[in-house]
Amino acid sequence: MTTPDQYENLNDTYPGAGTFKFGDSQELCDHLLSLVRSGKKTATCEALSVFEAEMEAMPAVGRCDIATEWDGTPAVVIKTKSVEKIRFCDVTEQMALAEGENKTLAGWQRDHQAYFERNGGFDPEMMLVFEHFEMVEDLGNRPRGDET
């Protein structure tokens, strides 16, 4: 269980870090976190419309953010290397493969279209925020405040 002290320590270590979850289900979140931890996932994207109401949540180059487990427990810290606004239909194979989830651009398009349809709608020309990142710390290896 995460304690308030753990979040304070993380905020001291990573000032300005936001928190977020990968995916839209526990199963997907777990899978994506495992890809980040293995080094296979070095990019992610989200619909630009998600950030319009909360612009401070948009990834920023050089900032660290904390990806959580589905239950909100801090999981990994990532550092944003680049951010690009791009239409879904303009995502390249290189970008898609950096997400680590698919072996082809067509597979990425299929899976991401389904994701966007579940989460507010899909249009092939919809704008995405595409982020390349590096994992800075796996918080699963960090001592917990409630352990002795």
mmCIF file of C-alpha atoms in Angstrom:
data_model
loop_
_atom_site.group_PDB
_atom_site.id
_atom_site.type_symbol
_atom_site.label_atom_id
_atom_site.label_comp_id
_atom_site.label_asym_id
_atom_site.label_seq_id
_atom_site.Cartn_x
_atom_site.Cartn_y
_atom_site.Cartn_z
ATOM 1 C CA MET A 1 0.000 0.000 0.000
ATOM 2 C CA THR A 2 1.260 3.469 -0.883
ATOM 3 C CA THR A 3 1.627 5.917 1.956
ATOM 4 C CA PRO A 4 1.426 9.722 1.743
ATOM 5 C CA ASP A 5 5.137 9.799 2.704
ATOM 6 C CA GLN A 6 5.987 7.790 -0.419
ATOM 7 C CA TYR A 7 4.288 10.371 -2.628
ATOM 8 C CA GLU A 8 6.053 13.183 -0.769
ATOM 9 C CA ASN A 9 9.401 11.433 -1.267
ATOM 10 C CA LEU A 10 8.641 10.958 -4.963
ATOM 11 C CA ASN A 11 7.625 14.606 -5.280
ATOM 12 C CA ASP A 12 10.922 15.596 -3.630
ATOM 13 C CA THR A 13 12.886 13.345 -5.968
ATOM 14 C CA TYR A 14 10.871 14.257 -9.080
ATOM 15 C CA PRO A 15 9.565 17.818 -8.605
ATOM 16 C CA GLY A 16 6.665 18.691 -10.863
ATOM 17 C CA ALA A 17 5.967 15.062 -11.762
ATOM 18 C CA GLY A 18 2.415 14.227 -12.687
ATOM 19 C CA THR A 19 0.800 10.824 -12.290
ATOM 20 C CA PHE A 20 -1.085 8.807 -14.874
ATOM 21 C CA LYS A 21 -2.121 5.269 -15.781
ATOM 22 C CA PHE A 22 -1.321 3.456 -18.996
ATOM 23 C CA GLY A 23 -4.379 1.966 -20.709
ATOM 24 C CA ASP A 24 -8.050 1.806 -19.843
ATOM 25 C CA SER A 25 -8.251 -1.469 -17.901
ATOM 26 C CA GLN A 26 -6.199 -3.274 -15.293
ATOM 27 C CA GLU A 27 -5.175 -5.930 -17.798
ATOM 28 C CA LEU A 28 -3.956 -3.359 -20.325
ATOM 29 C CA CYS A 29 -2.264 -1.269 -17.631
ATOM 30 C CA ASP A 30 -0.382 -4.327 -16.330
ATOM 31 C CA HIS A 31 0.668 -5.304 -19.856
ATOM 32 C CA LEU A 32 1.895 -1.818 -20.774
ATOM 33 C CA LEU A 33 3.832 -1.436 -17.523
ATOM 34 C CA SER A 34 5.543 -4.766 -18.192
ATOM 35 C CA LEU A 35 6.554 -3.486 -21.642
ATOM 36 C CA VAL A 36 7.979 -0.295 -20.100
ATOM 37 C CA ARG A 37 9.879 -2.290 -17.481
ATOM 38 C CA SER A 38 11.331 -4.597 -20.132
ATOM 39 C CA GLY A 39 12.462 -1.651 -22.264
ATOM 40 C CA LYS A 40 10.192 -2.595 -25.192
ATOM 41 C CA LYS A 41 7.853 0.389 -24.686
ATOM 42 C CA THR A 42 9.579 3.752 -25.106
ATOM 43 C CA ALA A 43 6.647 5.745 -26.471
ATOM 44 C CA THR A 44 2.981 6.344 -25.827
ATOM 45 C CA CYS A 45 0.181 8.440 -27.248
ATOM 46 C CA GLU A 46 -3.169 9.865 -26.252
ATOM 47 C CA ALA A 47 -5.850 11.905 -27.964
ATOM 48 C CA LEU A 48 -5.037 15.612 -27.833
ATOM 49 C CA SER A 49 -8.613 16.230 -26.647
ATOM 50 C CA VAL A 50 -7.792 14.462 -23.355
ATOM 51 C CA PHE A 51 -5.320 17.221 -22.519
ATOM 52 C CA GLU A 52 -7.454 20.185 -23.596
ATOM 53 C CA ALA A 53 -9.247 20.402 -20.222
ATOM 54 C CA GLU A 54 -6.034 19.783 -18.274
ATOM 55 C CA MET A 55 -3.105 21.223 -20.217
ATOM 56 C CA GLU A 56 -0.683 20.772 -17.284
ATOM 57 C CA ALA A 57 -1.100 17.011 -17.712
ATOM 58 C CA MET A 58 0.396 17.187 -21.219
ATOM 59 C CA PRO A 59 3.867 15.617 -21.359
ATOM 60 C CA ALA A 60 6.729 18.128 -21.330
ATOM 61 C CA VAL A 61 10.237 17.436 -22.619
ATOM 62 C CA GLY A 62 12.622 16.836 -19.720
ATOM 63 C CA ARG A 63 9.897 16.355 -17.114
ATOM 64 C CA CYS A 64 9.562 13.134 -15.164
ATOM 65 C CA ASP A 65 6.116 11.643 -14.583
ATOM 66 C CA ILE A 66 4.941 8.705 -12.520
ATOM 67 C CA ALA A 67 2.977 5.907 -14.149
ATOM 68 C CA THR A 68 0.887 4.053 -11.602
ATOM 69 C CA GLU A 69 -0.444 0.552 -11.265
ATOM 70 C CA TRP A 70 -4.195 0.298 -11.898
ATOM 71 C CA ASP A 71 -4.834 0.720 -8.141
ATOM 72 C CA GLY A 72 -2.876 3.995 -8.042
ATOM 73 C CA THR A 73 0.331 2.585 -6.566
ATOM 74 C CA PRO A 74 3.370 4.288 -8.148
ATOM 75 C CA ALA A 75 4.955 1.875 -10.632
ATOM 76 C CA VAL A 76 7.590 3.560 -12.810
ATOM 77 C CA VAL A 77 9.042 6.994 -13.386
ATOM 78 C CA ILE A 78 9.467 8.051 -17.000
ATOM 79 C CA LYS A 79 11.261 11.074 -18.428
ATOM 80 C CA THR A 80 9.852 12.670 -21.570
ATOM 81 C CA LYS A 81 12.387 12.860 -24.399
ATOM 82 C CA SER A 82 10.128 14.312 -27.116
ATOM 83 C CA VAL A 83 6.503 15.311 -27.656
ATOM 84 C CA GLU A 84 4.793 15.655 -31.003
ATOM 85 C CA LYS A 85 1.251 16.514 -32.028
ATOM 86 C CA ILE A 86 0.345 14.327 -34.984
ATOM 87 C CA ARG A 87 -2.763 13.039 -36.728
ATOM 88 C CA PHE A 88 -3.583 9.368 -36.144
ATOM 89 C CA CYS A 89 -3.315 8.727 -39.893
ATOM 90 C CA ASP A 90 0.207 10.225 -39.973
ATOM 91 C CA VAL A 91 1.759 8.020 -37.273
ATOM 92 C CA THR A 92 4.718 6.226 -38.821
ATOM 93 C CA GLU A 93 5.672 2.601 -38.416
ATOM 94 C CA GLN A 94 8.762 3.658 -36.437
ATOM 95 C CA MET A 95 6.562 5.608 -33.996
ATOM 96 C CA ALA A 96 4.053 2.778 -33.674
ATOM 97 C CA LEU A 97 6.738 0.171 -33.031
ATOM 98 C CA ALA A 98 8.299 2.362 -30.304
ATOM 99 C CA GLU A 99 5.092 1.814 -28.320
ATOM 100 C CA GLY A 100 6.144 -1.835 -28.059
ATOM 101 C CA GLU A 101 2.631 -3.226 -28.259
ATOM 102 C CA ASN A 102 2.499 -4.384 -31.876
ATOM 103 C CA LYS A 103 4.818 -5.793 -34.514
ATOM 104 C CA THR A 104 3.334 -3.798 -37.413
ATOM 105 C CA LEU A 105 1.838 -0.380 -38.100
ATOM 106 C CA ALA A 106 -1.431 -2.090 -39.157
ATOM 107 C CA GLY A 107 -1.644 -3.859 -35.778
ATOM 108 C CA TRP A 108 -0.978 -0.584 -33.948
ATOM 109 C CA GLN A 109 -3.686 1.149 -35.997
ATOM 110 C CA ARG A 110 -6.225 -1.616 -35.275
ATOM 111 C CA ASP A 111 -5.557 -1.703 -31.524
ATOM 112 C CA HIS A 112 -5.394 2.070 -31.101
ATOM 113 C CA GLN A 113 -8.545 2.632 -33.135
ATOM 114 C CA ALA A 114 -10.351 0.232 -30.759
ATOM 115 C CA TYR A 115 -8.850 2.057 -27.737
ATOM 116 C CA PHE A 116 -9.967 5.470 -28.993
ATOM 117 C CA GLU A 117 -13.437 4.150 -29.867
ATOM 118 C CA ARG A 118 -13.777 2.947 -26.253
ATOM 119 C CA ASN A 119 -12.541 6.282 -24.909
ATOM 120 C CA GLY A 120 -14.395 9.122 -26.564
ATOM 121 C CA GLY A 121 -14.398 8.403 -30.256
ATOM 122 C CA PHE A 122 -12.160 7.792 -33.221
ATOM 123 C CA ASP A 123 -11.425 9.681 -36.408
ATOM 124 C CA PRO A 124 -8.460 8.784 -38.643
ATOM 125 C CA GLU A 125 -7.565 12.486 -38.684
ATOM 126 C CA MET A 126 -7.837 12.967 -34.923
ATOM 127 C CA MET A 127 -4.903 14.716 -33.308
ATOM 128 C CA LEU A 128 -2.698 12.738 -30.945
ATOM 129 C CA VAL A 129 -0.019 13.707 -28.474
ATOM 130 C CA PHE A 130 2.814 11.280 -29.163
ATOM 131 C CA GLU A 131 5.504 11.027 -26.492
ATOM 132 C CA HIS A 132 8.883 9.301 -26.541
ATOM 133 C CA PHE A 133 10.255 8.590 -23.077
ATOM 134 C CA GLU A 134 12.848 6.684 -21.105
ATOM 135 C CA MET A 135 12.248 4.802 -17.878
ATOM 136 C CA VAL A 136 14.149 6.498 -15.059
ATOM 137 C CA GLU A 137 13.158 4.293 -12.125
ATOM 138 C CA ASP A 138 11.149 1.136 -11.506
ATOM 139 C CA LEU A 139 9.333 1.961 -8.279
ATOM 140 C CA GLY A 140 8.532 -1.687 -7.702
ATOM 141 C CA ASN A 141 12.122 -1.948 -6.479
ATOM 142 C CA ARG A 142 11.883 1.039 -4.100
ATOM 143 C CA PRO A 143 11.451 0.318 -0.382
ATOM 144 C CA ARG A 144 7.951 1.020 0.837
ATOM 145 C CA GLY A 145 7.237 3.254 3.822
ATOM 146 C CA ASP A 146 5.324 0.477 5.603
ATOM 147 C CA GLU A 147 8.133 -2.089 5.364
ATOM 148 C CA THR A 148 10.645 -2.610 8.130
#
